[in-house]
Coordinates of C-alpha atoms and ligand atoms in Angstrom, one line a residue:
X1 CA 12.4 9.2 -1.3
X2 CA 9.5 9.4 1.1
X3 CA 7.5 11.6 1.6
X4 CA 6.3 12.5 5.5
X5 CA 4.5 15.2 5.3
X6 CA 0.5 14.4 4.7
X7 CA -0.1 17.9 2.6
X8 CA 3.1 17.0 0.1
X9 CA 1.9 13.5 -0.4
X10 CA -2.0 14.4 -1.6
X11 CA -0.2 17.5 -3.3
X12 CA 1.6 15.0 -5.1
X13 CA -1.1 12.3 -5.4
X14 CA -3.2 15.0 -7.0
X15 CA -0.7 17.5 -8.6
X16 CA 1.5 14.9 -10.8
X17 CA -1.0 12.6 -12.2
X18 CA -2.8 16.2 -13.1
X19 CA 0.1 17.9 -14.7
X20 CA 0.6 14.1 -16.9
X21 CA -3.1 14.6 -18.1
X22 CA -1.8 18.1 -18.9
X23 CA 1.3 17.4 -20.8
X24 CA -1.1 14.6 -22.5
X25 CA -3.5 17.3 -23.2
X26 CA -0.6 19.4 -24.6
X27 CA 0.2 17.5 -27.0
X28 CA -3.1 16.8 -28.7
X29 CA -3.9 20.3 -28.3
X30 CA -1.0 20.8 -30.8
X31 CA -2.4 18.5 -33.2
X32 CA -5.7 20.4 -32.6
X33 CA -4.2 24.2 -33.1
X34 CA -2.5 22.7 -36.5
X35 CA -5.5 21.7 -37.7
X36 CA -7.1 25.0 -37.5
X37 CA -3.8 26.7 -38.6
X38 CA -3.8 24.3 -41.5
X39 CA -8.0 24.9 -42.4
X40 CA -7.5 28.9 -42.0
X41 CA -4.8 28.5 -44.1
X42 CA -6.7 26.7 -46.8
X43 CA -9.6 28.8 -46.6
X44 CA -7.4 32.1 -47.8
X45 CA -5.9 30.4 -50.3
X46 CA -9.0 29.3 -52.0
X47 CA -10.2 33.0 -51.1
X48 CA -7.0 34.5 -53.1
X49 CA -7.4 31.8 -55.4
X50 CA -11.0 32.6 -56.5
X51 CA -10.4 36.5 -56.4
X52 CA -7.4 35.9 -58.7
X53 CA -9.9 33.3 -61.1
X54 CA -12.5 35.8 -61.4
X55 CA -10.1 38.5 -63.4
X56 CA -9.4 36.3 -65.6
X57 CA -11.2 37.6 -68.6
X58 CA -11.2 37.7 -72.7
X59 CA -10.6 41.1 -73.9
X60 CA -10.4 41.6 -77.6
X61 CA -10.2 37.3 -78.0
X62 CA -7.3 37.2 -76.2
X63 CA -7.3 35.8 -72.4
X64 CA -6.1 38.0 -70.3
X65 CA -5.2 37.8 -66.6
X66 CA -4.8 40.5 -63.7
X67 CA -3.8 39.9 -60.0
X68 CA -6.0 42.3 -57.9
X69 CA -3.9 43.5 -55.2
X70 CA -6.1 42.5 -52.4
X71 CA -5.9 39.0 -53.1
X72 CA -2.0 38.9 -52.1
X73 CA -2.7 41.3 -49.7
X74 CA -4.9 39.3 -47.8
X75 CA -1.9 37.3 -46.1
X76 CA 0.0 40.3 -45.1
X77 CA -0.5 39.1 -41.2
X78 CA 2.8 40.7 -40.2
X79 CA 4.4 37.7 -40.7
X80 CA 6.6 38.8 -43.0
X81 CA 4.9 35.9 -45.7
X82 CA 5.9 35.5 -49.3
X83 CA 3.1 34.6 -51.4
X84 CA 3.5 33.2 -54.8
X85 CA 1.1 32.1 -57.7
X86 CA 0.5 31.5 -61.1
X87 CA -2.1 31.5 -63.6
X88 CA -2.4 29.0 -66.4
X89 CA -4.0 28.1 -69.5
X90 CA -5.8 24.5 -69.9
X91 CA -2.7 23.8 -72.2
X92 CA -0.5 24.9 -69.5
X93 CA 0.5 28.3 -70.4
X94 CA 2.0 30.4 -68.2
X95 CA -0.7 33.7 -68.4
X96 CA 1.0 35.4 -65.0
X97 CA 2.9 34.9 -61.9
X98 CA 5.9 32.4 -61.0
X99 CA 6.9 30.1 -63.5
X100 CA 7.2 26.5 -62.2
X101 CA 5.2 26.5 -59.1
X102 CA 3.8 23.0 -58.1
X103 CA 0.1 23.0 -58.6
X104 CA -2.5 20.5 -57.3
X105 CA -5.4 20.3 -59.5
X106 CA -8.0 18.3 -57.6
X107 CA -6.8 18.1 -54.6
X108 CA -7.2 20.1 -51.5
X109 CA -3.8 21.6 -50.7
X110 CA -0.2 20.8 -50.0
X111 CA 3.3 21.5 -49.0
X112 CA 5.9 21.8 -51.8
X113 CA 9.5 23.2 -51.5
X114 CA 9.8 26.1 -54.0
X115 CA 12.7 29.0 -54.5
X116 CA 14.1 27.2 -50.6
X117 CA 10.7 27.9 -49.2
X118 CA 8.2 25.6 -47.7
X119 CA 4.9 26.8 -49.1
X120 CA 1.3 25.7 -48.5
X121 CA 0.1 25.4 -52.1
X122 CA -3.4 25.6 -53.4
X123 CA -4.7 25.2 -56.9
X124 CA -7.8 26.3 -57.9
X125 CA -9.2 25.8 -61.6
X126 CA -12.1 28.0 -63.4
X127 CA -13.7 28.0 -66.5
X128 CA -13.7 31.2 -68.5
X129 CA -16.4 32.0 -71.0
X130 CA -14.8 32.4 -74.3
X131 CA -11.5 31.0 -73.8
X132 CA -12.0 27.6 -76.2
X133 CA -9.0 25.4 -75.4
X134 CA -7.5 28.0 -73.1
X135 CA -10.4 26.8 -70.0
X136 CA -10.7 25.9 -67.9
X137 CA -7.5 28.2 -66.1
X138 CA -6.3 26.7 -63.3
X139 CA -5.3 29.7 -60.5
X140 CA -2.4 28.2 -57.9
X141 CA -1.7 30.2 -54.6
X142 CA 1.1 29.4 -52.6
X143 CA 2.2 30.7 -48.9
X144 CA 5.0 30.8 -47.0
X145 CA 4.2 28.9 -43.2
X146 CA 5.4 32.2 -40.9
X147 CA 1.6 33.4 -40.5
X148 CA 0.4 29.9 -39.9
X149 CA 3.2 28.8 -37.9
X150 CA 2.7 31.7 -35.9
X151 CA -1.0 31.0 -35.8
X152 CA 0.3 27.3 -34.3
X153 CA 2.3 28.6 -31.6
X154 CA -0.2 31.5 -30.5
X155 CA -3.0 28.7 -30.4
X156 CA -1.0 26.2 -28.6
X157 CA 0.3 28.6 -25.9
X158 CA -2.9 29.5 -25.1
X159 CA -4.0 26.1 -24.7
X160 CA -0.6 25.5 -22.5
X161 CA -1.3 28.5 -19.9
X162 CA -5.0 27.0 -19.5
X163 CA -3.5 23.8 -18.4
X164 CA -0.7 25.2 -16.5
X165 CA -3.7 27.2 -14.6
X166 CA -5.7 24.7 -14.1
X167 CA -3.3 22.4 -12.4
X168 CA -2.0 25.4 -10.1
X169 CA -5.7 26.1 -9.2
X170 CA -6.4 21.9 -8.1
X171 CA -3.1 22.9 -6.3
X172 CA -4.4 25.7 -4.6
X173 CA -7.4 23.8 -4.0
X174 CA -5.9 21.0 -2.9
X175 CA -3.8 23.4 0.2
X176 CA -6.8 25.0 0.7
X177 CA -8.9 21.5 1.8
X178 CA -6.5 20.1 3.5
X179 CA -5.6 23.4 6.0
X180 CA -9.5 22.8 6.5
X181 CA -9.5 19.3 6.5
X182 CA -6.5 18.9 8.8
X183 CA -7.8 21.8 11.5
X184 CA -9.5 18.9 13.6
X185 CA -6.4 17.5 14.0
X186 CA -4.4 20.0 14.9
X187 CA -6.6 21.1 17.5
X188 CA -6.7 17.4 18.8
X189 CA -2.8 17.9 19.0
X190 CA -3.2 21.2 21.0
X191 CA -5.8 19.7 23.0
X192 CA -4.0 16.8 24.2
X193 CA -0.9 19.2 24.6
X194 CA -2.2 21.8 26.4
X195 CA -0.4 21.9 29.7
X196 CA -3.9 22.2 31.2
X197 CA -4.7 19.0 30.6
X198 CA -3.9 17.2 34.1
X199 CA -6.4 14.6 34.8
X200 CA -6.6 12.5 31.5
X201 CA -10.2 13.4 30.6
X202 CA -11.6 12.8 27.6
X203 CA -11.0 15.5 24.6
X204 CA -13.9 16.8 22.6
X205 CA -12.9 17.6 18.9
X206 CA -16.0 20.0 17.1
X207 CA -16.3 19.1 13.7
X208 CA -14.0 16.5 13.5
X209 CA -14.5 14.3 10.6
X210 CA -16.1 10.5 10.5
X211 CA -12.3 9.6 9.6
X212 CA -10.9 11.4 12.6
X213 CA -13.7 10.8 15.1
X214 CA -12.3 7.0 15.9
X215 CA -9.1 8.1 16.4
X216 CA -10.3 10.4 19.3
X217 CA -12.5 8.0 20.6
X218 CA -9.7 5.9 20.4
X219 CA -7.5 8.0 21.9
X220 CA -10.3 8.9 24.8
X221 CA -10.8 5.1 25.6
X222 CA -7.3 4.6 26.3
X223 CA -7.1 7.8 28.4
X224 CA -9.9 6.5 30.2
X225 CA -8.0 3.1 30.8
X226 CA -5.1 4.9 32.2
X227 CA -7.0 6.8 34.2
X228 CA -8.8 3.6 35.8
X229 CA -5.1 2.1 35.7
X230 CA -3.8 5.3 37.6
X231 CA -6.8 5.2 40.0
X232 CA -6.2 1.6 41.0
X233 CA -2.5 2.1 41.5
X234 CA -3.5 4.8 43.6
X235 CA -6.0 2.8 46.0
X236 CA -3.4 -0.1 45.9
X237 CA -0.9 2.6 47.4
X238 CA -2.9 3.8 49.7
X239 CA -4.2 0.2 50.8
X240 CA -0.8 -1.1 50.9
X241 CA 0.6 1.9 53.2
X242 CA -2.8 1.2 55.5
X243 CA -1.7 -2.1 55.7
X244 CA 2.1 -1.1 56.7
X245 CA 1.0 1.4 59.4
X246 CA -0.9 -1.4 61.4
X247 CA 1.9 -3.5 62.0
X248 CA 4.3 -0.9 62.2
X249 CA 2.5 0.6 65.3
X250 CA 2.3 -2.6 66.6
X251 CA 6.0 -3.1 66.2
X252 CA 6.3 0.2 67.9
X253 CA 4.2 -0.1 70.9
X254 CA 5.8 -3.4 71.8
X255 CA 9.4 -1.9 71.9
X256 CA 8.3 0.7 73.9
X257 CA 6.5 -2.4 76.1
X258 CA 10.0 -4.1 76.4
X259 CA 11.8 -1.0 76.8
X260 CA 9.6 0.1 80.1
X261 CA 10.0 -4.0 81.4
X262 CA 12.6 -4.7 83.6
X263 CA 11.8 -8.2 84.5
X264 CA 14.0 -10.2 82.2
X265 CA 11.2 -12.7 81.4
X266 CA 8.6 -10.2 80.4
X267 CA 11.2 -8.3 78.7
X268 CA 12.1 -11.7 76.7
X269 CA 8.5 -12.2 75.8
X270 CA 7.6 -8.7 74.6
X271 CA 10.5 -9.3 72.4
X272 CA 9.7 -12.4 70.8
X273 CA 6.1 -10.6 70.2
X274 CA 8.5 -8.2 68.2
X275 CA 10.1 -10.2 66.7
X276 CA 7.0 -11.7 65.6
X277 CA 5.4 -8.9 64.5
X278 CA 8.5 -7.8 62.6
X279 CA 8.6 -11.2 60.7
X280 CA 4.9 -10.8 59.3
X281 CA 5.7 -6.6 58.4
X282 CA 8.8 -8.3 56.8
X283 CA 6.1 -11.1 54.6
X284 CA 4.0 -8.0 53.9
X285 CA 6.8 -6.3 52.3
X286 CA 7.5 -9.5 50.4
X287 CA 4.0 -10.1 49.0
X288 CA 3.7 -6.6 47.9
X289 CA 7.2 -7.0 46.5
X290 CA 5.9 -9.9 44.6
X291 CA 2.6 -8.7 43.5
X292 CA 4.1 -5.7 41.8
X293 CA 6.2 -8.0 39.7
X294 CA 3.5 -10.2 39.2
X295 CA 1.9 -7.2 37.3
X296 CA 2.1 -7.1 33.5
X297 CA 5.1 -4.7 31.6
X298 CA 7.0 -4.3 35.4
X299 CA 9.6 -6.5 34.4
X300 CA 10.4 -7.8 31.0
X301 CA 8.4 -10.9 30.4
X302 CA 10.0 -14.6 30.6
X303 CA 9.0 -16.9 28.5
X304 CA 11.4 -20.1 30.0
X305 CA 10.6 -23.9 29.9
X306 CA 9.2 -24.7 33.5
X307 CA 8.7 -28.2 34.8
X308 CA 5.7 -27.3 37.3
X309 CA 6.3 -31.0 38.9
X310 CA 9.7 -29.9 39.7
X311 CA 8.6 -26.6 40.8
X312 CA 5.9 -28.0 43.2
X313 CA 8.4 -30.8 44.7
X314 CA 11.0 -27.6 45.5
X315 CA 8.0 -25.9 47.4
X316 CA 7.1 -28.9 49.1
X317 CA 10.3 -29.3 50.5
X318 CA 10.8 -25.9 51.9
X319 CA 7.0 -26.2 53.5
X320 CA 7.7 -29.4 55.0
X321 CA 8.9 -28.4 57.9
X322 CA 5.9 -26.0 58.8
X323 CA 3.9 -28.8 57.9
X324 CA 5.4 -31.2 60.4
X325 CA 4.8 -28.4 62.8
X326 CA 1.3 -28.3 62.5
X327 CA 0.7 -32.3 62.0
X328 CA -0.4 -31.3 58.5
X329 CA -0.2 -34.7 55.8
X330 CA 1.5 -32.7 52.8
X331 CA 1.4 -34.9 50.0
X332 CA 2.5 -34.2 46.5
X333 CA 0.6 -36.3 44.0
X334 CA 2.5 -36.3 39.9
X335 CA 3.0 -38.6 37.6
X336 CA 6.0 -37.0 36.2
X337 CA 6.9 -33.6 34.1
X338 CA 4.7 -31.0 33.4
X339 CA 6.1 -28.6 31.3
X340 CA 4.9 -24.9 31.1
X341 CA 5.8 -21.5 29.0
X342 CA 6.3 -19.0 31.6
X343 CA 8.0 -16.9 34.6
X344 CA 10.0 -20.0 36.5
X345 CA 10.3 -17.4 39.5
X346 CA 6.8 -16.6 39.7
X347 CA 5.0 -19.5 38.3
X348 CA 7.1 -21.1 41.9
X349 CA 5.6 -18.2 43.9
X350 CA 2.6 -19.0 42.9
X351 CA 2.1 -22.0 43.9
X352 CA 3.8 -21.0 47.2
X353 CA 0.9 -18.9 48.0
X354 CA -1.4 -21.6 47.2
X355 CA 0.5 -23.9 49.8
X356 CA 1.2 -21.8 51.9
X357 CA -3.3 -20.6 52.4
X358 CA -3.9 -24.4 52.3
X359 CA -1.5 -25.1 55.2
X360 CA -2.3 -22.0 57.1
X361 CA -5.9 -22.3 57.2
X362 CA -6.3 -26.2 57.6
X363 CA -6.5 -27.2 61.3
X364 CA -3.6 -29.1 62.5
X365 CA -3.9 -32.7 61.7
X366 CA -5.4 -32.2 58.0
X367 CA -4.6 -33.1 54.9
X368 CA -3.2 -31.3 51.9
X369 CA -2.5 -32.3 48.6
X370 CA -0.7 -30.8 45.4
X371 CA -2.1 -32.2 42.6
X372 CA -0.5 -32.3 39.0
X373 CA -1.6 -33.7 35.6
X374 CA -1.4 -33.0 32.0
X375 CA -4.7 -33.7 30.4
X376 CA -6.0 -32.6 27.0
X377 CA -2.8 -30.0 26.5
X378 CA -3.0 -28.3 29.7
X379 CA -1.3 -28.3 32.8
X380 CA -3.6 -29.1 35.5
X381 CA -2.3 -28.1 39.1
X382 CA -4.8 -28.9 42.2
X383 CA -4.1 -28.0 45.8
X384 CA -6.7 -29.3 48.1
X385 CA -7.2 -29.6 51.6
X386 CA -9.9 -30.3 54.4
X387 CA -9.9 -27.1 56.2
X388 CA -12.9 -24.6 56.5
X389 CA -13.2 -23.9 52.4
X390 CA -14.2 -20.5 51.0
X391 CA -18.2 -20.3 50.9
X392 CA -19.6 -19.8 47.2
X393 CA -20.2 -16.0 47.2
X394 CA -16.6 -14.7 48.5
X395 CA -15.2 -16.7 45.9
X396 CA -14.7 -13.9 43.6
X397 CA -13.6 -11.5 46.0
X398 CA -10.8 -13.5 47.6
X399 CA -8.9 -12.9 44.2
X400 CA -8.9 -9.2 45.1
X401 CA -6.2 -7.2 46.7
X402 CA -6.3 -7.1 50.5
X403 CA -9.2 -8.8 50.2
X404 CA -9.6 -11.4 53.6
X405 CA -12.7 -13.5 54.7
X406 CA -14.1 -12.4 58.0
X407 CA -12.7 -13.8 61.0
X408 CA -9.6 -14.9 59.1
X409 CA -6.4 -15.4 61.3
X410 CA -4.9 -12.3 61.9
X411 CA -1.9 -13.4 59.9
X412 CA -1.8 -12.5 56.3
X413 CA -2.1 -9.5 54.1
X414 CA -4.5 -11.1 51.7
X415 CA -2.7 -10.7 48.8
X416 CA -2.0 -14.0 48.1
X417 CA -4.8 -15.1 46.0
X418 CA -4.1 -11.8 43.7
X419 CA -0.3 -12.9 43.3
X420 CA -2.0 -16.3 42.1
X421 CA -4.1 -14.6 40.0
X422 CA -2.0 -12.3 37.9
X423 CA 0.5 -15.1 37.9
X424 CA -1.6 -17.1 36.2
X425 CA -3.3 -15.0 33.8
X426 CA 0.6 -13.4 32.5
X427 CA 0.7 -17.0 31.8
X428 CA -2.1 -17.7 29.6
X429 CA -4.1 -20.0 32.3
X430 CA -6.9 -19.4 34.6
X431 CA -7.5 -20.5 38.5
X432 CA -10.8 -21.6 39.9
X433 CA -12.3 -22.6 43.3
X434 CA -14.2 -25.1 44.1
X435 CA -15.3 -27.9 47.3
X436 CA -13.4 -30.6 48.2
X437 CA -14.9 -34.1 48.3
X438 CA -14.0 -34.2 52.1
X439 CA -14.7 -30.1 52.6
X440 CA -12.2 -27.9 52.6
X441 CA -10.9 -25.9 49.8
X442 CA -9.7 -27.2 46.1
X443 CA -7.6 -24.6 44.0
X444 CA -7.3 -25.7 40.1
X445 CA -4.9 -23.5 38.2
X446 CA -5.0 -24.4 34.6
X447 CA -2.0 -23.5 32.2
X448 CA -1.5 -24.3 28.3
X449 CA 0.9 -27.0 28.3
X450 CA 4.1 -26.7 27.0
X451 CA 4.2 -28.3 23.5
X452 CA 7.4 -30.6 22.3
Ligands
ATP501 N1 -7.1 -22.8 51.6 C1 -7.9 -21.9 52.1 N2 -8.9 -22.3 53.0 C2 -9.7 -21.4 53.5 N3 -9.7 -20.1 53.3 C3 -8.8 -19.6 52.4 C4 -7.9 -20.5 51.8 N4 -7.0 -19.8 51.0 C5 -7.4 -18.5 51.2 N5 -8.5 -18.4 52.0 C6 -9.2 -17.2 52.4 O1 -9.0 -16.2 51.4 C7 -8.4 -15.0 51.9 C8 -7.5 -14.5 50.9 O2 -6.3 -15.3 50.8 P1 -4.9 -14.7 50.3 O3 -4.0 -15.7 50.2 O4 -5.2 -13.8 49.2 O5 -4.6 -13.7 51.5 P2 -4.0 -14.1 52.9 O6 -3.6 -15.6 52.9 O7 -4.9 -13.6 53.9 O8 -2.7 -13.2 53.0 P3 -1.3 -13.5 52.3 O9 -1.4 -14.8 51.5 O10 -1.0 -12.3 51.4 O11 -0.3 -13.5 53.4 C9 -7.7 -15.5 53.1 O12 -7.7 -14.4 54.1 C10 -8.6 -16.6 53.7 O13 -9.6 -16.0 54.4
MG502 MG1 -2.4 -16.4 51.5

């Protein structure tokens, strides 16, 4: 069985192994309470023994022996005790008392069966003056156990309740510290679930203890990264919807253009600008599309066996065309299979937006070249080409969302460069910029390569 409750399991932890020491402690403490019984015991019957001893006297030359009364009377506890004894001559003559008692001259004491009875037996032996051959007498005194039974059991309970208190108090003690102890905590709990608790700031726990104080700091630190993370969706909304209402009241003041035209030609041309315009709202939609399931935990990840040669040859083809168009050399430079651990889908989007910058931004009549290698268990993918390049100090920034150099084209959204980037990193790799040997821009995306 567990146990999922924090108070129950130190109650037990502290309880259990405290009532075992107990019932440990019981038991000696039984040993200890017959001890005492036994030694009180003892000590009356040498009392009685002795008193008896002393009236033991020669009258007339004859020895002569008389029980004083208190001497019995002494173990009349209430106990309903039988007491026994006998007086004898050194020749072992019976003078008074119970004929065949057990004696047990020189030693302390004993337990004997006598008449069906279990006594504790004493003897006791005394020289009387006078008595020639008759001393020494030796005086036995023998008990029944009621008294010192009784005696057992009242010392033992005693010790029991002490025991049985003193765990219930650790108990107690142990509630008690832990309804303190645990107070932090709860009030964390009704901190963080306080329905006034809106914008994620941090919680502040007085008197919370070193053990509890990470776990709000923790807990602070990832509110904190939430909030960031909620803050950056928001701009990216709010960016991206910017971004939509440009084109869109582009899109709208050219129908309204063509609408109002009635020469056929300018009509035709207003709506080929439309239809242009509509075509780079519709790549807007698809690189936002594409960003957001870039991001990390929108879609469940993939883990696949990609062949980025292959991948890079497929984009290749598909660009071909646009760069025949433009007079653009497009060369793809492998030397066979480079496998990769990733997102097939995205790891080919990638490098679509890395062809696609280099061909849009090199003049017509340049050169571009995808590069791939496997070198020193990574995959090494390169796309260079002559145009313009991106100086030093925007390097870091064209990575960021929306992000566009100055005096770029006014085609684009600039979120290519961030698809790259999250692309990459989901998979483990990084992507740097750097110069080309003739100018222009090279791209290097390094991923781990895939091993077997
Ligand atoms: N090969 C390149 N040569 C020169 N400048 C580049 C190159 N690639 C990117 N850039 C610059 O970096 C900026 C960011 O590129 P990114 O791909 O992120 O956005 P974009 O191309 O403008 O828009 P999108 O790719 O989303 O349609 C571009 O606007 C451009 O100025
Ligand atoms: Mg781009």
């Amino acid at each position: 069985m567990r146990i999922n409750s924090l108070r129950l399991q130190l109650l037990a932890w502290v309880v259990l192994p405290l009532a075992g020491l107990a019932t440990v402690n019981l038991w000696t403490s039984h040993g200890n309470a017959l001890a005492t019984a036994d030694l009180i015991t003892d000590r009356m019957l040498v009392g009685s023994a002795r008193m008896i001893a002393e009236q033991v006297a020669m009258t007339d030359g004859v020895i002569n022996a008389t029980v004083p009364p208190a001497a019995l009377e002494m173990f009349d506890t209430g106990d309903r005790d039988r007491v026994y004894y006998g007086v004898e001559t050194a020749g072992g003559r019976l003078l008074t008392g119970y004929p065949g008692l057990p004696g047990t001259p020189g030693r302390p004491s004993m337990e004997a069966t006598y008449r069906d009875q279990t006594l504790r037996l004493l003897t006791f032996t005394h020289a009387v003056v006078g008595a020639g051959k008759d001393s020494p007498i030796s005086v036995t005194v023998g008990v029944t156990l009621f008294g010192h039974d009784a005696m057992v059991r009242h010392l033992w309970f005693s010790a029991f309740t002490q025991q049985l208190a003193l765990v219930a108090i650790a108990g107690v003690f142990v509630l008690l510290g832990l309804r303190r102890g645990l107070a932090p905590l709860i009030r964390l709990r009704d901190a963080v679930r306080s329905p006034e608790r809106s914008e994620l700031d941090p919680v502040e726990i007085a008197g919370a203890q070193s053990e509890i104080r990470p776990l709000v700091d923790a807990l602070n630190a990832y509110m904190e990264r939430v909030r960031a993370q909620m803050a950056a969706q928001r701009r990216f909304i709010a960016n991206a919807a910017h971004q939509l209402r440009t084109p869109l009241a582009l899109l709208s003041t050219q129908a309204s253009y063509a609408l109002r035209e009635t020469a056929v030609d300018a009509r035709r041309e207003a709506l080929v600008a439309l239809q242009a315009s509509s075509a780079r709202l519709a790549r807007l939609a698809e690189q936002l599309l594409t960003l957001s399931r870039a991001e990390p935990g929108s879609r469940r990840p993939r883990a696949d066996r990609i062949d980025l040669t292959q991948a890079a040859r497929q984009v290749l083809e598909t660009h071909a065309p646009r760069a025949v168009g433009r007079n653009i050399d497009l060369g793809l430079d492998e030397t066979g299979a480079v496998p990769v651990i990733g997102d097939g889908t995205m790891l080919r989007e990638m490098i679509v937006n890395l062809v696609d910058n280099a061909l849009r931004y090199t003049p017509a009549g340049g050169t571009v070249t995808v590069r791939l290698a496997a070198t020193d268990g990574e995959a090494v993918l390169t796309v260079t080409d002559d145009g313009p390049g991106i100086p030093v100090d925007e390097r870091d920034h064209v990575f960021e969302r929306f992000y566009r150099l100055a005096g770029a084209t006014d085609e684009g959204s600039g979120l290519g460069l961030a698809i790259v980037r999250e692309v990459v990193e989901n998979a483990g790799g990084r992507v740097t910029l750097g110069d080309g040997a003739a100018g222009g821009l090279v791209v290097e995306v390094r991923l781990p390569l895939a091993g077997g």
